[in-house]
mmCIF file of C-alpha atoms in Angstrom:
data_model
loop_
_atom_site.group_PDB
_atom_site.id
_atom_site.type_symbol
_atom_site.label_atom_id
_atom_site.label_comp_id
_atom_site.label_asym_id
_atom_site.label_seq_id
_atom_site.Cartn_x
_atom_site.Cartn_y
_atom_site.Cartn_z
ATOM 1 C CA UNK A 1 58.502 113.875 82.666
ATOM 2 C CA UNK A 2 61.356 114.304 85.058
ATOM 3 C CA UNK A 3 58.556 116.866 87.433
ATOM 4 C CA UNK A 4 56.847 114.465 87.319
ATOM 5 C CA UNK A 5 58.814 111.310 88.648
ATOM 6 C CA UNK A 6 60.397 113.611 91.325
ATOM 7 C CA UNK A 7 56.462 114.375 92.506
ATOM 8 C CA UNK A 8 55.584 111.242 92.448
ATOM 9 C CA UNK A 9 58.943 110.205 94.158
ATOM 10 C CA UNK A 10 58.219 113.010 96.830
ATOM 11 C CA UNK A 11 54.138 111.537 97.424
ATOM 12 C CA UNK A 12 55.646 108.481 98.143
ATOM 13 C CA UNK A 13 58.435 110.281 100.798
ATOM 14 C CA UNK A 14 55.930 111.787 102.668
ATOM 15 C CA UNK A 15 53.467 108.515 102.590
ATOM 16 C CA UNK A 16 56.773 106.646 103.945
ATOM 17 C CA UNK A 17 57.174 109.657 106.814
ATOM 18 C CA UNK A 18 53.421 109.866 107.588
ATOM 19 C CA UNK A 19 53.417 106.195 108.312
ATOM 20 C CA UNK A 20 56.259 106.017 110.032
ATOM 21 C CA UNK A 21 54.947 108.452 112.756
ATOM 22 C CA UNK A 22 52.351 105.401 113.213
ATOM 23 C CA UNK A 23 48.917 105.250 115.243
ATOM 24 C CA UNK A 24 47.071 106.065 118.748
ATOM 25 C CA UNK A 25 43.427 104.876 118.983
ATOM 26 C CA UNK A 26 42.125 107.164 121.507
ATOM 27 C CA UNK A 27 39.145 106.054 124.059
ATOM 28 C CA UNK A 28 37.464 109.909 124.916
ATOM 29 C CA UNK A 29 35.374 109.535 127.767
ATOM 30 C CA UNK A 30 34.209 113.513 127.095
ATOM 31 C CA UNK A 31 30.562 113.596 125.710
ATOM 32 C CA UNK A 32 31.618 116.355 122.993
ATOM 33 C CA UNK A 33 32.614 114.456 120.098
ATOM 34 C CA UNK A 34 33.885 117.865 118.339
ATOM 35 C CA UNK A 35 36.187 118.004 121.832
ATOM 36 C CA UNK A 36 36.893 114.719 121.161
ATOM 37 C CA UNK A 37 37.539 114.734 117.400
ATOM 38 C CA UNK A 38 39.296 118.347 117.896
ATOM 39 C CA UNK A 39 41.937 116.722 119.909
ATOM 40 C CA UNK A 40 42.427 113.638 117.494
ATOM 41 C CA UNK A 41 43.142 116.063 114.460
ATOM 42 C CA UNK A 42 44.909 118.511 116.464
ATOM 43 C CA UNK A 43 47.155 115.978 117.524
ATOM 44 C CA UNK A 44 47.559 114.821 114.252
ATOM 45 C CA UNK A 45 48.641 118.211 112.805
ATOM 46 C CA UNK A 46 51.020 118.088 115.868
ATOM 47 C CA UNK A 47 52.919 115.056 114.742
ATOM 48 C CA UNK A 48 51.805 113.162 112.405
ATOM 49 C CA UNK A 49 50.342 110.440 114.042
ATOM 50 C CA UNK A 50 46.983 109.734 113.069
ATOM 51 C CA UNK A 51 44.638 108.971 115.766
ATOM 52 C CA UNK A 52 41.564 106.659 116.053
ATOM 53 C CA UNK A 53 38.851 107.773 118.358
ATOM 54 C CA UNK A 54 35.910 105.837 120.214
ATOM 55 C CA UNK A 55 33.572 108.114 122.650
ATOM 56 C CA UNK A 56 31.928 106.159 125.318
ATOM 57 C CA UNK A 57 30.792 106.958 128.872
ATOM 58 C CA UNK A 58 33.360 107.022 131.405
ATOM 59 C CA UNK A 59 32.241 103.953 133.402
ATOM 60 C CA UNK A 60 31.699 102.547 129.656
ATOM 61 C CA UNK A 61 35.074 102.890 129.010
ATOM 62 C CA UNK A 62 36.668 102.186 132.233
ATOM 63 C CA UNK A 63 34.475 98.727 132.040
ATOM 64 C CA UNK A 64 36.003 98.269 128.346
ATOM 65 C CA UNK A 65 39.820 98.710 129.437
ATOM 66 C CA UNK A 66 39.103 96.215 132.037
ATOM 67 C CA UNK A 67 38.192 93.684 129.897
ATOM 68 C CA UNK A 68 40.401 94.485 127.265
ATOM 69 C CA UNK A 69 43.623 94.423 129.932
ATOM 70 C CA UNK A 70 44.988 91.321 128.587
ATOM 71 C CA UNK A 71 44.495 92.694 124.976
ATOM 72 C CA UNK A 72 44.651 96.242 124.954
ATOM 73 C CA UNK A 73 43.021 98.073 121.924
ATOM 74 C CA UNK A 74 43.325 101.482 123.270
ATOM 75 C CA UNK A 75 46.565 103.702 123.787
ATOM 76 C CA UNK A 76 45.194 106.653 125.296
ATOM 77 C CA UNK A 77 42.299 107.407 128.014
ATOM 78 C CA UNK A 78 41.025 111.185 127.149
ATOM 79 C CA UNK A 79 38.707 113.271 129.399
ATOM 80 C CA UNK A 80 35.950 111.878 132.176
ATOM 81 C CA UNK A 81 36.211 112.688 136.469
ATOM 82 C CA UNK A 82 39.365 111.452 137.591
ATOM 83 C CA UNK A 83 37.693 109.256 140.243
ATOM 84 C CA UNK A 84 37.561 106.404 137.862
ATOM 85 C CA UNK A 85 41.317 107.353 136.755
ATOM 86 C CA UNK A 86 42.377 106.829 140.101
ATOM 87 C CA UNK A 87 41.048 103.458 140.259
ATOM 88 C CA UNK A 88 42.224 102.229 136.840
ATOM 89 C CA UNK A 89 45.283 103.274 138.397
ATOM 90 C CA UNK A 90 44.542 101.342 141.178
ATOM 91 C CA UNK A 91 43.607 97.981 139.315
ATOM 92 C CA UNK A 92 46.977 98.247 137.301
ATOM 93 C CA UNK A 93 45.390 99.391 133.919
ATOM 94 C CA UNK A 94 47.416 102.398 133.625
ATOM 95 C CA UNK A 95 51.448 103.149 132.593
ATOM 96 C CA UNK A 96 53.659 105.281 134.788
ATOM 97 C CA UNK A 97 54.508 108.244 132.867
ATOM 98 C CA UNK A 98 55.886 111.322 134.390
ATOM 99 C CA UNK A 99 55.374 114.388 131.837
ATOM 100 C CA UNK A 100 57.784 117.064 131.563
ATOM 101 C CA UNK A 101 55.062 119.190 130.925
ATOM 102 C CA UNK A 102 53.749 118.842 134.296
ATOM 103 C CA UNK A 103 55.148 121.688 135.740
ATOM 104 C CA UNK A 104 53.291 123.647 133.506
ATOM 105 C CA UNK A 105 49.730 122.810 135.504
ATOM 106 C CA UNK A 106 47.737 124.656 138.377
ATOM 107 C CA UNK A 107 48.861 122.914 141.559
ATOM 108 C CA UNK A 108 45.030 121.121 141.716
ATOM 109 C CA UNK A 109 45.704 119.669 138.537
ATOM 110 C CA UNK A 110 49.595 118.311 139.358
ATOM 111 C CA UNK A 111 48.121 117.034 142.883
ATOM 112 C CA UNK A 112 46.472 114.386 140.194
ATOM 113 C CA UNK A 113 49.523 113.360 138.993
ATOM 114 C CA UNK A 114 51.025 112.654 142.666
ATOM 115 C CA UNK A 115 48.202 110.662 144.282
ATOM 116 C CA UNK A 116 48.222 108.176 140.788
ATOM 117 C CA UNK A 117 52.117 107.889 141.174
ATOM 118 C CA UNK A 118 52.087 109.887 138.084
ATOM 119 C CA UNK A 119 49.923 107.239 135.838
ATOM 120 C CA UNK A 120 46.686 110.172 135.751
ATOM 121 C CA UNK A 121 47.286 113.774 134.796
ATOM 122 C CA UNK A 122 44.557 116.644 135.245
ATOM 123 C CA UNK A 123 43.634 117.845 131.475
ATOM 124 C CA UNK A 124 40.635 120.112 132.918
ATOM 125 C CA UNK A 125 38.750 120.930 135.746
ATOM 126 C CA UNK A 126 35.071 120.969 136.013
ATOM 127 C CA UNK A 127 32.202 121.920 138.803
ATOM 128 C CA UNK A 128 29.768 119.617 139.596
ATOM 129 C CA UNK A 129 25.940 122.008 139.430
ATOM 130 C CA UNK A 130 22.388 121.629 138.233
ATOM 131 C CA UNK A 131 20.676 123.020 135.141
ATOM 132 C CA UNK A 132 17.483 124.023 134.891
ATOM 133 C CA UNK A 133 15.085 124.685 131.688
ATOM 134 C CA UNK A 134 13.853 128.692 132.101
ATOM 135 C CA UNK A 135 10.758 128.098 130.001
ATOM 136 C CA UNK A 136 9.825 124.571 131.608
ATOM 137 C CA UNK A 137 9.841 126.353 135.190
ATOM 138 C CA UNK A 138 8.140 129.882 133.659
ATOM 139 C CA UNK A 139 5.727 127.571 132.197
ATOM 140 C CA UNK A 140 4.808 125.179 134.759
ATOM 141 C CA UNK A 141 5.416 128.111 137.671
ATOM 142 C CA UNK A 142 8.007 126.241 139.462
ATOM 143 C CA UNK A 143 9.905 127.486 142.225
ATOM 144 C CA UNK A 144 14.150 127.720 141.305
ATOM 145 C CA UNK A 145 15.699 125.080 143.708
ATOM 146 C CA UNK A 146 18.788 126.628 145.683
ATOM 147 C CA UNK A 147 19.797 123.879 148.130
ATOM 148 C CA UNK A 148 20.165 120.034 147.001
ATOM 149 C CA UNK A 149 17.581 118.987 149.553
ATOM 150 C CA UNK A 150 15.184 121.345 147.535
ATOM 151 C CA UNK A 151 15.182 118.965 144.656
ATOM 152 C CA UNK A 152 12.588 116.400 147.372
ATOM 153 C CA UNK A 153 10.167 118.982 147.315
ATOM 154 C CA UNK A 154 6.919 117.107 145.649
ATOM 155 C CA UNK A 155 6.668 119.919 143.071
ATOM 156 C CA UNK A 156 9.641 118.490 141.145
ATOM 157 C CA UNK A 157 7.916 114.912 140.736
ATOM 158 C CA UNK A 158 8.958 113.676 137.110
ATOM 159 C CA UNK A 159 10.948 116.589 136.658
ATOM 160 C CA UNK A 160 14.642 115.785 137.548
ATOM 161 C CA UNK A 161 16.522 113.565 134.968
ATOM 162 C CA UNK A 162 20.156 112.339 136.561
ATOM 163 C CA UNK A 163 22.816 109.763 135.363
ATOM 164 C CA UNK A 164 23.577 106.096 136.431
ATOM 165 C CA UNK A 165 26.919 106.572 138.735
ATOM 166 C CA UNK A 166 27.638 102.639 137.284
ATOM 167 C CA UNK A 167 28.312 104.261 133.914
ATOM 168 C CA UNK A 168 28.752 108.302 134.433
ATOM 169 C CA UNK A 169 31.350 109.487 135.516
ATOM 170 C CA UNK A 170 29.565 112.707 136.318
ATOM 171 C CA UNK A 171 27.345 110.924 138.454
ATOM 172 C CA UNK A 172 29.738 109.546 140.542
ATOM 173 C CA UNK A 173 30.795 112.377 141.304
ATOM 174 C CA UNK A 174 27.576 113.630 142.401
ATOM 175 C CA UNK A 175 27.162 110.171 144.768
ATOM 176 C CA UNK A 176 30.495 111.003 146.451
ATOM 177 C CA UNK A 177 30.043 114.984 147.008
ATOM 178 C CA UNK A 178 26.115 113.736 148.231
ATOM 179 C CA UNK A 179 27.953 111.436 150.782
ATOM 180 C CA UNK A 180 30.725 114.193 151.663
ATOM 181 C CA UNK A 181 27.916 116.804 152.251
ATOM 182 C CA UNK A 182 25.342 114.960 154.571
ATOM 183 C CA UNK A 183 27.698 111.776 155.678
ATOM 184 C CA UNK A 184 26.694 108.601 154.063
ATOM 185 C CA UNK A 185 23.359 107.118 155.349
ATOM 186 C CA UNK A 186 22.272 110.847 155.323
ATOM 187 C CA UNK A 187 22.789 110.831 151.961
ATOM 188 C CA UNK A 188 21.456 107.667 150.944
ATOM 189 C CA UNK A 189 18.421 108.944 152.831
ATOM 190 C CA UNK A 190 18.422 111.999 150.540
ATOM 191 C CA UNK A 191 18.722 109.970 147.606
ATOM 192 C CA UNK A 192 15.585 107.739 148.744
ATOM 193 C CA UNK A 193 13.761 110.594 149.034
ATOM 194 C CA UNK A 194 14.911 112.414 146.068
ATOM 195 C CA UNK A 195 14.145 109.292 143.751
ATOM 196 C CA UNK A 196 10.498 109.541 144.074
ATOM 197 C CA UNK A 197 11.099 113.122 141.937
ATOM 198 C CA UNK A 198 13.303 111.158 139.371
ATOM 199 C CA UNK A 199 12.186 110.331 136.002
ATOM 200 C CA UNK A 200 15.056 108.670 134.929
ATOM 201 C CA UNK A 201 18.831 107.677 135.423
ATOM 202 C CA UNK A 202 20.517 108.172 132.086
ATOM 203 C CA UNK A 203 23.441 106.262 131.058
ATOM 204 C CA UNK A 204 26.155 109.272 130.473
ATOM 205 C CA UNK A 205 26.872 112.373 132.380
ATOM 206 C CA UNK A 206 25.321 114.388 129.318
ATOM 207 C CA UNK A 207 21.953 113.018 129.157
ATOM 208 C CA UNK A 208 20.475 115.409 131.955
ATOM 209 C CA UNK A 209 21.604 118.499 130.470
ATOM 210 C CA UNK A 210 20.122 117.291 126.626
ATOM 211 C CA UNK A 211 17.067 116.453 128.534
ATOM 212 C CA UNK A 212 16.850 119.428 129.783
ATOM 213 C CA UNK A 213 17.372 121.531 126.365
ATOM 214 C CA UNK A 214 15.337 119.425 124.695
ATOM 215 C CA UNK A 215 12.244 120.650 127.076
ATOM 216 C CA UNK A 216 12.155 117.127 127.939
ATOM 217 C CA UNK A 217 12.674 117.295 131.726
ATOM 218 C CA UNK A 218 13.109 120.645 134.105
ATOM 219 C CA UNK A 219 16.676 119.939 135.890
ATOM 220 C CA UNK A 220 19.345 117.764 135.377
ATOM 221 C CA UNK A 221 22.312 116.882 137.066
ATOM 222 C CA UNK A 222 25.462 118.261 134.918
ATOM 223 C CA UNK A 223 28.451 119.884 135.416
ATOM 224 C CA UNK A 224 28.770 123.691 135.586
ATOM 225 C CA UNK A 225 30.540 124.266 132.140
ATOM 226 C CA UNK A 226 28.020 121.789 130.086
ATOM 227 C CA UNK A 227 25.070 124.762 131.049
ATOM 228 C CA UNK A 228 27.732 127.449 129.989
ATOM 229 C CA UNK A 229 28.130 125.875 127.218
ATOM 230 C CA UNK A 230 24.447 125.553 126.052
ATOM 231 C CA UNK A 231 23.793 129.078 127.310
ATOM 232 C CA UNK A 232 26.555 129.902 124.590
ATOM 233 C CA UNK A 233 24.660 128.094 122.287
ATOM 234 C CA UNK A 234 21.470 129.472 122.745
ATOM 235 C CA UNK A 235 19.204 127.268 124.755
ATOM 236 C CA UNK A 236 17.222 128.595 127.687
ATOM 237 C CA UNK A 237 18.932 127.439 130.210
ATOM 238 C CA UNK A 238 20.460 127.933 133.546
ATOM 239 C CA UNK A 239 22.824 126.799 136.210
ATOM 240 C CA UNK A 240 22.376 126.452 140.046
ATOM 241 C CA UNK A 241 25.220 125.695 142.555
ATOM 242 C CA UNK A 242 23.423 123.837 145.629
ATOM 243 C CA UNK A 243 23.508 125.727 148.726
ATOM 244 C CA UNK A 244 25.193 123.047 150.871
ATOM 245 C CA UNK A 245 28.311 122.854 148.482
ATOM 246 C CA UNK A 246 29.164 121.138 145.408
ATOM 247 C CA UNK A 247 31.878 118.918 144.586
ATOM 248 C CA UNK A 248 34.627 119.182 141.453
ATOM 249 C CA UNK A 249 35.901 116.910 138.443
ATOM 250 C CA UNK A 250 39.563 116.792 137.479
ATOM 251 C CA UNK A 251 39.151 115.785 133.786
ATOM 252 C CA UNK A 252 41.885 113.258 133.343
ATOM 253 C CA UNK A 253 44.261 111.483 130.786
ATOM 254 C CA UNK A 254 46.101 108.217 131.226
ATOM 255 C CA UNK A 255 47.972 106.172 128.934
ATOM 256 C CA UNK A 256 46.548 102.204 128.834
ATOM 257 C CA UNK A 257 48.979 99.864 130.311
ATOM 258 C CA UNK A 258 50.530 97.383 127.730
ATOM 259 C CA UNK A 259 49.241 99.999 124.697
ATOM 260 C CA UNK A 260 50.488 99.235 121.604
ATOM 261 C CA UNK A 261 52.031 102.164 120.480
ATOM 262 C CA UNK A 262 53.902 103.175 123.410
ATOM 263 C CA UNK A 263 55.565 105.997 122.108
ATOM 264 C CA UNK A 264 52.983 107.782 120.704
ATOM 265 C CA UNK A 265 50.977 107.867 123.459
ATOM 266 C CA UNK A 266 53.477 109.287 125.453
ATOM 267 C CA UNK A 267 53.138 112.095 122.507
ATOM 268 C CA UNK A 268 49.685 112.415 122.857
ATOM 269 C CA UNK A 269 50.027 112.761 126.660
ATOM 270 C CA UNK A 270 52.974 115.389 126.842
ATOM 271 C CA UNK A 271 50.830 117.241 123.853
ATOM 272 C CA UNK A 272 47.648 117.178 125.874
ATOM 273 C CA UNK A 273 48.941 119.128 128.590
ATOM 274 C CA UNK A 274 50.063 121.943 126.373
ATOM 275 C CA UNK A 275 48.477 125.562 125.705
ATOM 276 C CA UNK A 276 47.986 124.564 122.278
ATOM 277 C CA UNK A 277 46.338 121.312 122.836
ATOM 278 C CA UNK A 278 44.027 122.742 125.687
ATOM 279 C CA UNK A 279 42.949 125.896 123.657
ATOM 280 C CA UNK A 280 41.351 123.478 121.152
ATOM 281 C CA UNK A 281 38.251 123.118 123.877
ATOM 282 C CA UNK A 282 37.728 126.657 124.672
ATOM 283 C CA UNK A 283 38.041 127.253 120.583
ATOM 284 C CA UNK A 284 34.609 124.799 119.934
ATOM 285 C CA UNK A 285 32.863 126.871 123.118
ATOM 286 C CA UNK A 286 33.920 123.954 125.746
ATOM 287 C CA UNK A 287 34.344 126.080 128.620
ATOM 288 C CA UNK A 288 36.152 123.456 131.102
ATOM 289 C CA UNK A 289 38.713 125.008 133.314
ATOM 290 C CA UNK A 290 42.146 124.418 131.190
ATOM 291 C CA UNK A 291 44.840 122.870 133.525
ATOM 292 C CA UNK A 292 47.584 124.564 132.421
ATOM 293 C CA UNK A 293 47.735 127.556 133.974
ATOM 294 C CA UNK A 294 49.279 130.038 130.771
ATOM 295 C CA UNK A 295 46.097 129.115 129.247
ATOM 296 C CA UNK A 296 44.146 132.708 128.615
ATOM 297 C CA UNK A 297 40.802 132.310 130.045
ATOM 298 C CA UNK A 298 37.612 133.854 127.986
ATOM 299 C CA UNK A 299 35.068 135.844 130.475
ATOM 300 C CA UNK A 300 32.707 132.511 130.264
ATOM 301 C CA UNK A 301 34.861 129.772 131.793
ATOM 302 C CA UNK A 302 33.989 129.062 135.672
ATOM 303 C CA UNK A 303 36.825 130.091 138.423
ATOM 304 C CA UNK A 304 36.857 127.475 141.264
ATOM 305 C CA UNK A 305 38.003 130.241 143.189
ATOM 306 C CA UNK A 306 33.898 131.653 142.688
ATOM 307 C CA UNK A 307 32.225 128.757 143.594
ATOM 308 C CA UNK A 308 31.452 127.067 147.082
ATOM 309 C CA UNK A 309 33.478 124.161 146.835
ATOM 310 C CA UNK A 310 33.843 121.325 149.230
ATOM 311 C CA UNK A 311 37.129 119.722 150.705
ATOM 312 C CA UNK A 312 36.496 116.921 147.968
ATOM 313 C CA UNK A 313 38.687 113.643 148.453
ATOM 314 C CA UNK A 314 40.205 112.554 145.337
ATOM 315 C CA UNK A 315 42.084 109.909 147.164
ATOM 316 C CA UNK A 316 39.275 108.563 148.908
ATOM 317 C CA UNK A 317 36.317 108.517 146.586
ATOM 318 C CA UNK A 318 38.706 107.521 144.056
ATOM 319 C CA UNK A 319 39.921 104.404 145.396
ATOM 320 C CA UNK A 320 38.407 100.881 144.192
ATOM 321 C CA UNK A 321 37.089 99.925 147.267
ATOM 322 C CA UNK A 322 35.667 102.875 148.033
ATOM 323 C CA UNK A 323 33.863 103.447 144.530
ATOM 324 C CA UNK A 324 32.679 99.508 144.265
ATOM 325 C CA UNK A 325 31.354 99.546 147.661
ATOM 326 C CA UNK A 326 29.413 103.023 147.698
ATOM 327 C CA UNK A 327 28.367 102.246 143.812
ATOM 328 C CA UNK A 328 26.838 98.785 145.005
ATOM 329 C CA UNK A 329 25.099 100.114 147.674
ATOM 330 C CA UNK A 330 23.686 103.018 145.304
ATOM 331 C CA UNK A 331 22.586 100.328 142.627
ATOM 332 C CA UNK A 332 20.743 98.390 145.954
ATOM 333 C CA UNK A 333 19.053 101.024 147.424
ATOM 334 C CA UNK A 334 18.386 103.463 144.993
ATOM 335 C CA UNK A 335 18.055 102.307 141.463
ATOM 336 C CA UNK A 336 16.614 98.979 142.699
ATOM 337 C CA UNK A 337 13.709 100.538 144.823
ATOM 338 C CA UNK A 338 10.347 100.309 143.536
ATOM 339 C CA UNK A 339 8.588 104.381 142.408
#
């Protein structure tokens, strides 16, 4: 009888500690929702704190904490280009938090932290490519694209499947390298042309690539570690790096301004930026660039230092002004214009 008070007694202990640790709801903008859940549990087993989780879109849920700023439901802002980071930061809709575990990041990754004023931090780094369906192209005898101003060629018509920049983060990114390549009305010129080709603008940055497993479409716009990743997994598939240069993501984190619990996600952000935390991607075969740099690196995960990268500016293409004007002159003279 006694055993059993003093279990019972002990349940109750650790029900007490478990909810003292509290909460985080977590807004993941990454389009893994193992990623996503893998970091909620890990996190968990961490500290204690149990966390929420809601996967959206980047621009879904950079739209959401706007409207939510008065009344903040999230904590914690997981994973997505850190162009929209930058301008949550910009708008106000972020805390100041400066990590300890900062120091602990490659120096592309820190650079993050200094242009927000420390209310972004890099959590991985990914390259902006193309992916292409081998059997679609054996199949249909299509010639592999190499440059970006390939993808006009009239061969491609109906066969290239990108993202919305309104609500991908992804494909933001892609607008702002485009512009950054050619110049802007060069670009906008390319896009014209290249829309005639396009079957469709999907909402996220990972609809491309599962058109393009799926046998659904021939290329997609993606980035460089989502065709990794389904090469890993099996699907005929491959990447190409356009000719001209291609632009990179800095995966970001931010904790909401005004979150309710505070203190835990200040947790979740000084966690994040650990080796343990960012192992948990590479462990589920997501083969982003970790931004800590004591992170070992398996054979499959892209080196910057491999690809032909442009001088892309965070600062720039990541301010409000910036993104609202190019974005409303994408949504006017691309996505508006009649096929």
């Amino acid at each position: 009888m006694i055993q059993r008070v003093t279990l019972a007694l002990a349940g109750l202990f650790f029900s007490a500690v478990t909810f003292a640790q509290g909460t985080l709801a977590m807004y993941c903008s990454s389009p893994n929702t193992a990623w996503c859940q893998g970091m909620a549990i890990g996190f968990e087993k961490a500290t204690g704190v149990k966390a929420s989780v809601t996967q959206k879109a980047t621009g879904e849920l950079f739209a959401q904490i706007k409207a939510e700023a008065a009344n903040p439901k999230g904590d914690i802002w997981w994973a997505g280009p850190g162009d929209s980071f930058l301008q949550a930061a910009e708008e106000g809709l972020l805390e100041t938090y400066k990590s300890s575990n900062l120091d602990q990041l490659h120096d592309w990754a820190r650079r993050e932290a200094e242009i927000s004023k420390y209310r972004v931090a890099g959590v991985y780094g990914g390259i902006l490519a193309l992916g292409y369906n081998t059997e679609l192209f054996d199949k249909r005898k299509l010639p592999i694209p190499k440059c970006w101003k390939d993808l006009t060629n009239p061969v491609y018509k109906g066969e290239v499947t990108l993202s919305n920049p309104n609500s991908s983060g992804t494909a933001y990114m892609m607008l702002a390298t485009l512009v950054q390549v050619f110049g802007e009305d060069e670009a906008f010129r390319y896009m014209k042309a290249l829309n005639t080709n396009v079957n469709q603008y999907a909402r996220s940055g990972i609809g491309p690539m599962t058109a393009v497993t799926r046998g659904e479409t021939g290329i997609g716009s993606t980035v460089l570690h989502g065709v990794i990743n389904e090469i890993v997994r099996g699907f005929p598939v491959k990447p190409i790096l356009p000719c001209e240069g291609v632009g990179y993501e800095v995966g970001s984190m931010a904790i909401i301004r005004r979150a309710r619990n505070l203190d835990n996600a200040k947790k979740f952000f000084d966690w994040a930026l650990t080796v343990e935390a960012q192992k948990i991607g590479l462990d589920i075969k997501e083969y982003a660039l970790p931004t800590n740099k004591h992170v070992p690196l398996p054979p499959q995960v892209p080196r910057l230092s491999d690809v032909k990268l442009i001088d892309y500016d965070t600062a720039k293409y990541g301010s409000a002004a910036e993104r609202k004007r190019l974005l409303e002159r994408w949504e006017r003279e691309i996505n508006a214009a009649v096929k």
